[in-house]
CSV table of C-alpha atoms in Angstrom, one decimal:
chain,number,residue,atom,x,y,z
A,35,MET,CA,106.8,49.3,174.5
A,36,LYS,CA,109.0,52.5,172.8
A,37,ARG,CA,106.8,55.3,171.5
A,38,SER,CA,105.3,55.9,168.4
A,39,HIS,CA,105.4,59.2,165.8
A,40,LEU,CA,102.5,58.1,164.0
A,41,ILE,CA,98.6,59.6,163.7
A,42,LYS,CA,97.7,56.4,164.1
A,43,PRO,CA,93.5,56.7,163.5
A,44,VAL,CA,92.8,55.7,167.7
A,45,LEU,CA,96.3,57.4,168.9
A,46,ASP,CA,96.5,54.8,171.8
A,47,ALA,CA,95.5,51.6,169.5
A,48,VAL,CA,98.1,49.5,169.7
A,49,TYR,CA,98.3,48.1,166.1
A,50,PRO,CA,99.4,45.0,164.7
A,51,THR,CA,102.4,45.4,162.0
A,52,ILE,CA,102.5,44.4,158.1
A,53,ASP,CA,105.5,42.6,156.9
A,54,TYR,CA,104.5,41.5,153.4
A,55,GLY,CA,100.7,40.3,151.2
A,56,LYS,CA,100.8,37.6,149.0
A,57,GLY,CA,97.3,36.7,146.8
A,58,VAL,CA,93.9,37.5,150.0
A,59,TYR,CA,96.5,37.1,152.6
A,60,LEU,CA,98.6,39.8,154.4
A,61,TYR,CA,101.0,39.2,157.2
A,62,ASP,CA,101.8,40.2,159.8
A,63,LYS,CA,105.5,41.3,162.2
A,64,ASN,CA,104.2,38.1,164.7
A,65,LYS,CA,103.5,35.7,161.2
A,66,LYS,CA,99.6,35.9,162.1
A,67,ASP,CA,98.0,35.7,158.5
A,68,TYR,CA,95.2,37.5,157.9
A,69,ILE,CA,92.4,37.3,155.2
A,70,ASP,CA,91.9,40.4,153.4
A,71,GLY,CA,88.3,40.4,153.7
A,72,SER,CA,87.6,43.9,152.4
A,73,SER,CA,90.7,44.7,150.3
A,74,GLY,CA,91.7,47.4,153.6
A,75,ALA,CA,89.1,49.8,151.7
A,76,VAL,CA,88.0,47.6,150.0
A,77,THR,CA,91.0,49.5,146.9
A,78,ALA,CA,93.4,46.6,146.6
A,79,SER,CA,91.3,43.7,144.5
A,80,ILE,CA,93.8,42.3,142.0
A,81,GLY,CA,95.0,41.3,145.5
A,82,HIS,CA,98.8,41.7,147.0
A,83,GLY,CA,102.3,41.2,145.5
A,84,VAL,CA,101.0,40.9,141.4
A,85,PRO,CA,104.2,40.5,139.9
A,86,GLU,CA,102.9,42.5,136.7
A,87,ILE,CA,102.1,45.4,139.0
A,88,ILE,CA,105.3,45.2,140.8
A,89,LYS,CA,107.6,45.1,137.7
A,90,ALA,CA,105.3,48.5,135.9
A,91,ILE,CA,106.2,49.6,139.4
A,92,ASN,CA,109.7,49.4,138.6
A,93,ASP,CA,110.0,49.9,134.4
A,94,GLN,CA,108.1,53.6,135.4
A,95,ALA,CA,110.5,54.9,138.3
A,96,ASN,CA,113.7,53.4,136.5
A,97,LYS,CA,112.5,56.3,133.3
A,98,VAL,CA,110.8,59.3,135.4
A,99,SER,CA,107.7,58.9,138.3
A,100,PHE,CA,107.4,62.5,138.6
A,101,VAL,CA,106.9,65.1,135.7
A,102,TYR,CA,104.1,68.7,136.7
A,103,ARG,CA,101.0,68.3,134.5
A,104,SER,CA,101.3,71.8,133.4
A,105,GLN,CA,105.0,71.2,131.9
A,106,PHE,CA,104.6,68.5,130.4
A,107,THR,CA,102.4,65.2,129.0
A,108,SER,CA,103.5,61.6,129.3
A,109,GLU,CA,102.6,58.4,127.4
A,110,PRO,CA,100.9,56.0,130.9
A,111,ALA,CA,99.0,58.9,131.0
A,112,GLU,CA,97.7,59.4,128.3
A,113,ALA,CA,97.2,55.4,127.9
A,114,LEU,CA,95.6,55.9,131.1
A,115,ALA,CA,93.3,58.2,130.0
A,116,LYS,CA,92.5,56.2,126.8
A,117,LYS,CA,91.7,52.6,128.7
A,118,LEU,CA,89.9,54.1,130.4
A,119,SER,CA,87.3,55.8,128.0
A,120,GLU,CA,87.6,52.7,126.1
A,121,MET,CA,86.8,50.7,129.6
A,122,THR,CA,84.0,52.7,131.1
A,123,PRO,CA,80.2,53.3,128.5
A,124,GLY,CA,79.5,56.0,127.1
A,125,ASP,CA,80.6,58.8,125.9
A,126,LEU,CA,83.9,59.7,129.4
A,127,ASN,CA,86.3,60.6,127.2
A,128,TRP,CA,88.2,62.7,129.1
A,129,SER,CA,89.9,62.1,131.7
A,130,PHE,CA,91.5,64.2,135.1
A,131,PHE,CA,93.6,62.6,136.8
A,132,VAL,CA,93.5,63.1,140.9
A,133,ASN,CA,95.0,61.4,144.0
A,134,SER,CA,92.3,60.5,146.3
A,135,GLY,CA,88.1,59.5,145.8
A,136,SER,CA,87.9,63.0,148.3
A,137,GLU,CA,89.9,64.6,145.0
A,138,ALA,CA,87.7,62.8,141.9
A,139,THR,CA,84.4,63.8,143.2
A,140,GLU,CA,85.5,67.5,144.6
A,141,THR,CA,86.6,68.2,141.3
A,142,ALA,CA,83.4,66.5,139.7
A,143,MET,CA,81.8,69.1,141.3
A,144,LYS,CA,83.9,71.4,140.1
A,145,ILE,CA,83.2,71.2,135.8
A,146,ALA,CA,79.7,70.4,136.6
A,147,ILE,CA,80.3,74.0,138.2
A,148,GLN,CA,82.2,75.3,135.5
A,149,TYR,CA,79.9,73.5,132.4
A,150,TRP,CA,77.1,76.2,133.4
A,151,GLN,CA,79.5,78.8,133.6
A,152,GLU,CA,81.1,78.6,131.3
A,153,GLN,CA,77.2,79.0,128.8
A,154,GLY,CA,76.9,82.2,131.6
A,155,ILE,CA,74.9,80.6,134.2
A,156,PHE,CA,76.7,81.2,136.8
A,157,THR,CA,73.4,80.6,139.7
A,158,LYS,CA,74.2,76.9,139.3
A,159,ASN,CA,76.0,76.1,141.9
A,160,LYS,CA,74.4,73.7,144.4
A,161,ILE,CA,75.4,70.1,144.3
A,162,LEU,CA,72.5,68.2,146.0
A,163,SER,CA,73.1,64.5,147.0
A,164,ARG,CA,71.5,62.4,150.3
A,165,PHE,CA,71.5,62.0,153.3
A,166,ILE,CA,73.0,58.8,153.5
A,167,SER,CA,76.1,59.3,151.3
A,168,TYR,CA,79.7,59.5,151.5
A,169,HIS,CA,82.1,61.4,148.9
A,170,GLY,CA,85.2,62.2,151.0
A,171,ILE,CA,87.1,63.9,154.1
A,172,THR,CA,87.6,67.4,151.9
A,173,LEU,CA,86.0,70.2,152.4
A,174,GLY,CA,83.5,70.4,149.2
A,175,ALA,CA,83.5,66.7,149.3
A,176,LEU,CA,82.3,66.4,152.7
A,177,SER,CA,79.9,69.4,152.4
A,178,MET,CA,78.2,66.6,149.3
A,179,SER,CA,78.1,63.6,151.9
A,180,GLY,CA,75.6,63.1,154.1
A,181,HIS,CA,77.1,60.9,156.7
A,182,ILE,CA,76.8,62.6,159.6
A,183,GLY,CA,79.6,61.6,162.1
A,184,ARG,CA,81.9,62.9,159.9
A,185,ARG,CA,80.5,66.4,159.1
A,186,GLU,CA,79.4,67.0,163.3
A,187,ARG,CA,82.9,68.7,163.9
A,188,PHE,CA,83.4,70.8,160.4
A,189,ILE,CA,79.2,72.0,160.1
A,190,PRO,CA,79.7,75.3,160.7
A,191,LEU,CA,82.4,75.2,157.5
A,192,LEU,CA,80.2,73.4,154.8
A,193,GLU,CA,78.0,73.0,152.0
A,194,GLU,CA,74.1,72.2,153.3
A,195,PHE,CA,74.3,69.8,150.1
A,196,PRO,CA,72.5,66.9,151.7
A,197,SER,CA,69.1,67.4,150.9
A,198,VAL,CA,67.3,63.5,149.8
A,199,SER,CA,66.2,60.6,151.2
A,200,ALA,CA,68.5,57.0,150.9
A,201,PRO,CA,67.1,54.0,148.4
A,202,TYR,CA,67.4,52.4,152.0
A,203,CYS,CA,64.8,49.5,151.1
A,204,TYR,CA,65.3,47.6,154.5
A,205,ARG,CA,64.4,50.7,156.3
A,206,CYS,CA,62.2,52.8,153.8
A,207,PRO,CA,62.5,56.1,155.3
A,208,PHE,CA,58.5,56.6,154.4
A,209,HIS,CA,57.3,53.5,155.8
A,210,LEU,CA,56.7,51.4,152.5
A,211,THR,CA,57.7,48.4,150.5
A,212,TYR,CA,58.7,48.4,146.9
A,213,PRO,CA,57.1,48.8,144.1
A,214,SER,CA,53.9,49.7,146.1
A,215,CYS,CA,56.0,53.1,147.1
A,216,ASN,CA,56.7,54.5,144.1
A,217,LEU,CA,59.6,55.4,144.0
A,218,LEU,CA,58.4,58.0,146.3
A,219,CYS,CA,62.7,58.5,147.1
A,220,ALA,CA,63.7,59.4,143.6
A,221,SER,CA,60.9,61.2,142.6
A,222,GLU,CA,61.6,63.6,146.6
A,223,LEU,CA,64.1,64.3,144.2
A,224,GLU,CA,62.0,66.8,141.7
A,225,ARG,CA,60.4,68.2,144.4
A,226,THR,CA,63.8,69.5,146.4
A,227,ILE,CA,64.8,70.8,142.9
A,228,GLN,CA,61.3,72.5,142.8
A,229,ARG,CA,62.3,73.5,146.3
A,230,LEU,CA,65.2,75.5,145.1
A,231,GLY,CA,64.9,76.4,142.5
A,232,LYS,CA,66.7,74.5,139.3
A,233,GLN,CA,68.1,77.0,138.1
A,234,THR,CA,70.1,77.0,141.0
A,235,ILE,CA,71.5,72.9,141.1
A,236,ALA,CA,74.6,72.0,139.1
A,237,ALA,CA,74.7,68.2,139.3
A,238,PHE,CA,73.2,65.5,141.7
A,239,ILE,CA,75.7,62.4,143.2
A,240,ALA,CA,75.5,59.1,144.6
A,241,GLU,CA,77.1,56.5,145.1
A,242,PRO,CA,75.2,53.8,142.9
A,243,ILE,CA,75.8,51.4,145.8
A,244,ILE,CA,76.0,52.8,149.2
A,245,GLY,CA,78.8,51.6,151.0
A,246,ALA,CA,80.6,53.6,154.2
A,247,ALA,CA,77.3,55.5,154.9
A,248,GLY,CA,74.7,52.4,154.4
A,249,GLY,CA,76.2,49.4,154.3
A,250,ALA,CA,76.1,48.2,150.9
A,251,ILE,CA,73.0,50.1,150.4
A,252,VAL,CA,71.0,48.7,146.5
A,253,PRO,CA,68.6,50.4,145.2
A,254,PRO,CA,65.8,49.0,143.2
A,255,ASP,CA,65.8,48.1,140.0
A,256,ASP,CA,63.6,51.2,138.5
A,257,TYR,CA,65.5,54.0,140.9
A,258,TYR,CA,68.6,56.0,138.6
A,259,ARG,CA,66.9,56.0,135.5
A,260,GLN,CA,63.7,58.4,137.5
A,261,ILE,CA,66.9,60.3,138.6
A,262,LYS,CA,68.7,60.4,135.2
A,263,GLU,CA,64.8,62.0,133.6
A,264,ILE,CA,65.1,63.7,137.2
A,265,CYS,CA,68.1,65.7,136.5
A,266,ASP,CA,67.9,65.7,132.6
A,267,ARG,CA,64.0,66.9,132.9
A,268,ASN,CA,65.7,70.0,135.4
A,269,ASP,CA,69.0,70.5,132.7
A,270,ILE,CA,71.0,69.4,136.0
A,271,LEU,CA,73.9,67.2,135.0
A,272,PHE,CA,74.3,63.6,137.5
A,273,ILE,CA,77.1,62.2,138.8
A,274,ALA,CA,78.2,58.4,139.4
A,275,ASP,CA,81.0,58.3,143.0
A,276,GLU,CA,82.3,55.3,141.1
A,277,VAL,CA,84.7,55.3,144.2
A,278,MET,CA,84.2,52.4,146.2
A,279,THR,CA,82.0,51.0,143.3
A,280,GLY,CA,83.7,51.1,140.4
A,281,ILE,CA,86.1,49.2,138.3
A,282,GLY,CA,84.9,45.6,138.8
A,283,ARG,CA,83.8,45.4,142.2
A,284,THR,CA,80.6,44.7,142.2
A,285,GLY,CA,80.8,42.9,138.7
A,286,LYS,CA,79.9,45.7,136.5
A,287,MET,CA,83.4,48.1,135.1
A,288,LEU,CA,80.6,50.8,136.5
A,289,ALA,CA,77.8,50.1,139.4
A,290,ILE,CA,76.1,52.1,137.3
A,291,GLU,CA,75.7,50.0,134.4
A,292,HIS,CA,73.2,48.0,136.6
A,293,TRP,CA,71.3,50.6,136.0
A,294,ASN,CA,72.0,51.0,132.1
A,295,VAL,CA,72.1,54.8,133.0
A,296,GLN,CA,74.6,57.0,132.1
A,297,PRO,CA,76.3,59.9,134.2
A,298,ASP,CA,78.0,62.9,132.8
A,299,LEU,CA,80.5,62.6,134.9
A,300,VAL,CA,81.7,59.6,137.3
A,301,ALA,CA,84.6,59.8,140.1
A,302,LEU,CA,86.8,57.1,140.1
A,303,GLY,CA,89.4,55.8,142.7
A,304,LYS,CA,90.4,52.7,145.3
A,305,GLY,CA,90.6,49.7,142.2
A,306,MET,CA,91.8,52.4,140.0
A,307,THR,CA,94.8,51.8,141.4
A,308,ALA,CA,94.5,48.4,143.2
A,309,GLY,CA,96.3,49.6,146.6
A,310,TYR,CA,99.5,50.2,144.6
A,311,THR,CA,100.3,53.7,144.2
A,312,PRO,CA,97.5,56.6,145.0
A,313,MET,CA,95.5,57.9,142.2
A,314,ALA,CA,91.5,58.5,141.8
A,315,ALA,CA,90.0,60.3,138.1
A,316,THR,CA,87.3,62.4,137.6
A,317,LEU,CA,85.6,61.8,134.1
A,318,VAL,CA,84.0,63.7,132.3
A,319,SER,CA,81.4,62.9,129.1
A,320,ASP,CA,81.8,65.0,125.9
A,321,ARG,CA,78.7,66.5,126.7
A,322,VAL,CA,80.1,68.1,129.2
A,323,MET,CA,84.1,69.6,128.2
A,324,GLU,CA,82.5,70.8,124.7
A,325,PRO,CA,81.4,74.6,126.4
A,326,ILE,CA,84.8,74.3,128.2
A,327,LEU,CA,86.2,73.5,124.9
A,328,LYS,CA,84.7,76.3,123.2
A,329,GLY,CA,85.5,78.6,125.3
A,330,SER,CA,88.0,79.2,128.5
A,331,LYS,CA,89.8,75.7,127.4
A,332,ILE,CA,91.0,75.3,131.4
A,333,ILE,CA,89.5,72.7,134.1
A,334,MET,CA,90.1,74.9,136.8
A,335,SER,CA,91.3,72.5,139.9
A,336,GLY,CA,94.8,70.7,139.5
A,337,HIS,CA,97.2,69.1,142.3
A,338,THR,CA,101.2,68.9,142.3
A,339,TYR,CA,100.7,64.5,142.1
A,340,SER,CA,98.1,65.0,138.5
A,341,ALA,CA,98.7,62.7,136.7
A,342,ASN,CA,102.5,61.8,137.3
A,343,PRO,CA,103.5,58.9,134.9
A,344,GLN,CA,104.0,56.9,138.3
A,345,SER,CA,100.6,56.4,139.4
A,346,ALA,CA,99.2,55.9,136.0
A,347,ALA,CA,101.6,53.9,134.5
A,348,VAL,CA,100.7,51.4,137.7
A,349,SER,CA,97.1,52.0,136.9
A,350,LEU,CA,97.4,51.4,133.6
A,351,ALA,CA,99.7,48.2,134.3
A,352,VAL,CA,96.0,46.9,137.1
A,353,LEU,CA,94.1,48.2,134.3
A,354,ASP,CA,95.5,45.9,131.8
A,355,TYR,CA,96.2,42.8,134.2
A,356,ILE,CA,91.8,42.9,135.5
A,357,GLU,CA,91.2,43.0,131.8
A,358,LYS,CA,93.6,40.1,131.2
A,359,ASN,CA,91.7,37.8,133.5
A,360,GLN,CA,88.4,38.7,133.5
A,361,LEU,CA,88.1,39.9,137.3
A,362,VAL,CA,84.6,41.5,136.4
A,363,ASP,CA,83.1,39.0,135.5
A,364,ARG,CA,85.1,37.4,137.9
A,365,GLY,CA,83.8,39.1,140.6
A,366,LYS,CA,80.6,39.0,140.4
A,367,MET,CA,80.6,34.7,140.0
A,368,MET,CA,82.6,35.1,143.5
A,369,GLY,CA,79.7,37.4,144.7
A,370,ASN,CA,77.2,35.4,143.6
A,371,TYR,CA,78.6,32.0,146.6
A,372,LEU,CA,79.6,34.9,148.4
A,373,ILE,CA,76.4,36.4,148.8
A,374,HIS,CA,74.6,32.7,149.4
A,375,LYS,CA,77.6,31.9,151.9
A,376,LEU,CA,76.4,35.1,153.6
A,377,VAL,CA,72.6,35.2,153.4
A,378,VAL,CA,72.7,31.5,155.1
A,379,LEU,CA,75.2,32.0,157.2
A,380,ALA,CA,72.9,35.4,159.1
A,381,ASN,CA,70.4,33.0,159.4
A,382,ASN,CA,72.3,31.7,162.7
A,383,PHE,CA,72.2,34.2,163.9
A,384,SER,CA,69.2,36.6,165.8
A,385,PHE,CA,71.4,39.2,165.4
A,386,ILE,CA,72.5,40.1,161.5
A,387,GLY,CA,69.4,41.3,160.3
A,388,ASP,CA,69.6,42.1,156.5
A,389,VAL,CA,72.6,41.2,153.8
A,390,ARG,CA,72.8,42.4,150.4
A,391,GLY,CA,75.3,44.0,147.6
A,392,LYS,CA,76.4,43.9,144.1
A,393,GLY,CA,79.4,41.0,143.0
A,394,LEU,CA,81.8,41.7,146.1
A,395,LEU,CA,80.9,45.2,147.7
A,396,ILE,CA,78.7,42.8,150.4
A,397,GLY,CA,77.1,44.5,153.7
A,398,ILE,CA,76.0,42.9,156.7
A,399,GLU,CA,73.7,45.1,158.3
A,400,PHE,CA,72.9,44.8,162.5
A,401,VAL,CA,70.3,44.1,164.2
A,402,TYR,CA,68.6,44.1,168.3
A,403,ASP,CA,65.9,42.0,166.9
A,404,LYS,CA,65.4,41.0,163.9
A,405,GLN,CA,61.9,41.2,163.2
A,406,LEU,CA,61.8,44.6,164.8
A,407,LYS,CA,64.7,45.6,163.0
A,408,THR,CA,65.9,47.7,166.4
A,409,PRO,CA,69.5,48.8,165.2
A,410,ILE,CA,72.5,47.3,167.3
A,411,LYS,CA,75.4,48.8,167.5
A,412,LEU,CA,77.8,45.6,166.4
A,413,ALA,CA,80.1,46.6,164.2
A,414,ASN,CA,83.5,46.9,165.6
A,415,LEU,CA,82.6,44.2,168.5
A,416,VAL,CA,82.3,42.4,165.2
A,417,ILE,CA,85.7,43.7,164.3
A,418,GLN,CA,88.0,43.1,166.6
A,419,LYS,CA,86.4,39.8,167.0
A,420,ALA,CA,86.7,38.7,163.7
A,421,MET,CA,91.0,40.3,163.3
A,422,GLU,CA,91.8,38.5,166.1
A,423,ASN,CA,90.5,35.4,163.3
A,424,GLY,CA,92.7,36.9,160.8
A,425,LEU,CA,90.1,38.2,158.5
A,426,LEU,CA,90.0,41.6,158.3
A,427,VAL,CA,86.4,43.4,157.4
A,428,TYR,CA,85.8,47.3,157.2
A,429,PRO,CA,83.0,48.5,158.9
A,430,SER,CA,80.2,51.0,157.6
A,431,SER,CA,77.1,53.0,159.0
A,432,ALA,CA,73.7,52.1,159.0
A,433,GLY,CA,70.1,52.6,160.6
A,434,GLU,CA,67.6,55.7,160.6
A,435,GLU,CA,69.6,58.2,158.6
A,436,GLY,CA,72.2,56.4,158.6
A,437,ILE,CA,73.2,56.9,163.1
A,438,THR,CA,71.3,54.2,165.3
A,439,GLY,CA,72.8,51.2,163.5
A,440,ASP,CA,76.1,49.8,162.6
A,441,ALA,CA,77.1,47.0,159.5
A,442,ILE,CA,80.2,45.9,158.0
A,443,LEU,CA,81.5,45.5,154.8
A,444,ILE,CA,83.0,42.5,153.1
A,445,SER,CA,84.9,43.1,150.2
A,446,PRO,CA,87.2,41.2,149.3
A,447,PRO,CA,90.2,41.3,146.1
A,448,LEU,CA,88.3,40.2,143.3
A,449,VAL,CA,90.8,37.7,142.4
A,450,ILE,CA,89.4,35.2,145.3
A,451,THR,CA,88.8,31.7,145.0
A,452,LYS,CA,85.4,29.6,146.5
A,453,GLU,CA,88.6,27.9,148.5
A,454,GLU,CA,89.3,30.9,150.5
A,455,VAL,CA,85.9,32.8,150.2
A,456,ASP,CA,85.1,28.8,152.0
A,457,GLU,CA,87.7,29.8,154.7
A,458,LEU,CA,86.3,33.8,154.7
A,459,ILE,CA,83.5,31.6,155.8
A,460,THR,CA,84.4,29.9,158.8
A,461,ARG,CA,86.4,32.6,159.2
A,462,LEU,CA,84.1,35.3,160.3
A,463,GLU,CA,81.7,32.9,161.9
A,464,LYS,CA,83.3,31.9,164.6
A,465,ALA,CA,84.1,35.8,164.8
A,466,LEU,CA,80.2,35.9,165.5
A,467,LEU,CA,80.2,33.0,167.4
A,468,GLU,CA,82.5,35.0,169.8
A,469,VAL,CA,80.3,38.6,169.6
A,470,GLU,CA,76.9,35.3,170.6
A,471,GLU,CA,78.9,34.8,173.5
A,472,GLN,CA,79.3,38.7,174.5
A,473,LEU,CA,75.8,39.5,173.6
A,474,HIS,CA,72.7,39.7,177.0
A,475,PRO,CA,69.5,40.6,176.3
A,476,SER,CA,69.1,41.2,179.2
A,477,ASP,CA,70.5,44.3,179.0
A,478,GLY,CA,68.7,46.4,176.4
A,479,GLY,CA,71.4,44.9,173.2
A,480,GLN,CA,74.4,45.8,174.2
A,481,VAL,CA,77.9,44.1,174.7
A,482,SER,CA,80.1,43.4,177.2
């Protein structure tokens, strides 16, 4: 076999070669079809090969693909920023365009710190976050992430920003149940602020629904209302990391809208361009921009490709397509249908402990024992068997502190039909039956 010069996720693994995609299906060079049950990395939200997006790519390429943001603005970038301000709640009226979700969360961190500096406050430079969280792989974003597996190689270079527990009701860190728990996972934030001193903290960042670090962990109803009250009371900004959850993935434009809470900053990515081009954004509220506009008038961040007209035009076409085809509402409807089918399916397998999520962001957590919720590492085998059966799903951490167990995310494109959901379930069930055949209860929950 001819050697590869490409650094792949697992260096000695053999990956199928992709040929093309259409709708919710991908096809490799051997003509095998796969249902894209995870939208890649929860990204390809409008499906593959959409003619309107391909036309937008070509139209903009025929004009200009790149200009440097300190020399020019462009019509696509201006229109995209306006569109995002109209599609998102409250006064998130400013957009800083970047290339990836990691850059978006890191830019939000920088802007939050600068917000206080512009007011003459230089002590507020910590960003609080949660254990069981993932905000990106660059060093700043990773510093905010409570994802042990992705932090451990780089701990000497990272800040210790993760400091509060996640709202993980299936495995409550306080061994309580909602609502008698009195939302200790939320009030823990205030205790942490008191210990560190509010004068040192610029912002708190959270994924409205925890994705890759927790398998679609959905908080109790009053959680974010209490979190926002704590932040406001202590003069701390609230950053919503919507890189995975935003742009209709959960049945709302932003997932935080499920709880009627207004963030000060938002990080977007993934579904913002639906995989057709690399682009992400940090949305900033009027309130946060005000002292910067009155002060330095410069956001101290930037990247060579920030706000490039090619990506901006593609993202604008994706947002127009989502709006025109009412895909946010469709995601909610199809999500309800899919999660019902998954709950029914889970009853047939002893190693499925929990099915959770909103819209088309759904997690399945694996256990050795349903009653005891004993964690088991099973995701890699499930992913392998699913792929063999023509279904793509996404790995996720789970278990105590997001370390001891694992899960998968099922997050197909928002355009998926009921018939395609039924086929997804058929392929998943076949994969799970093959996994079940390899489980040996006598060996402590290991797989052969």
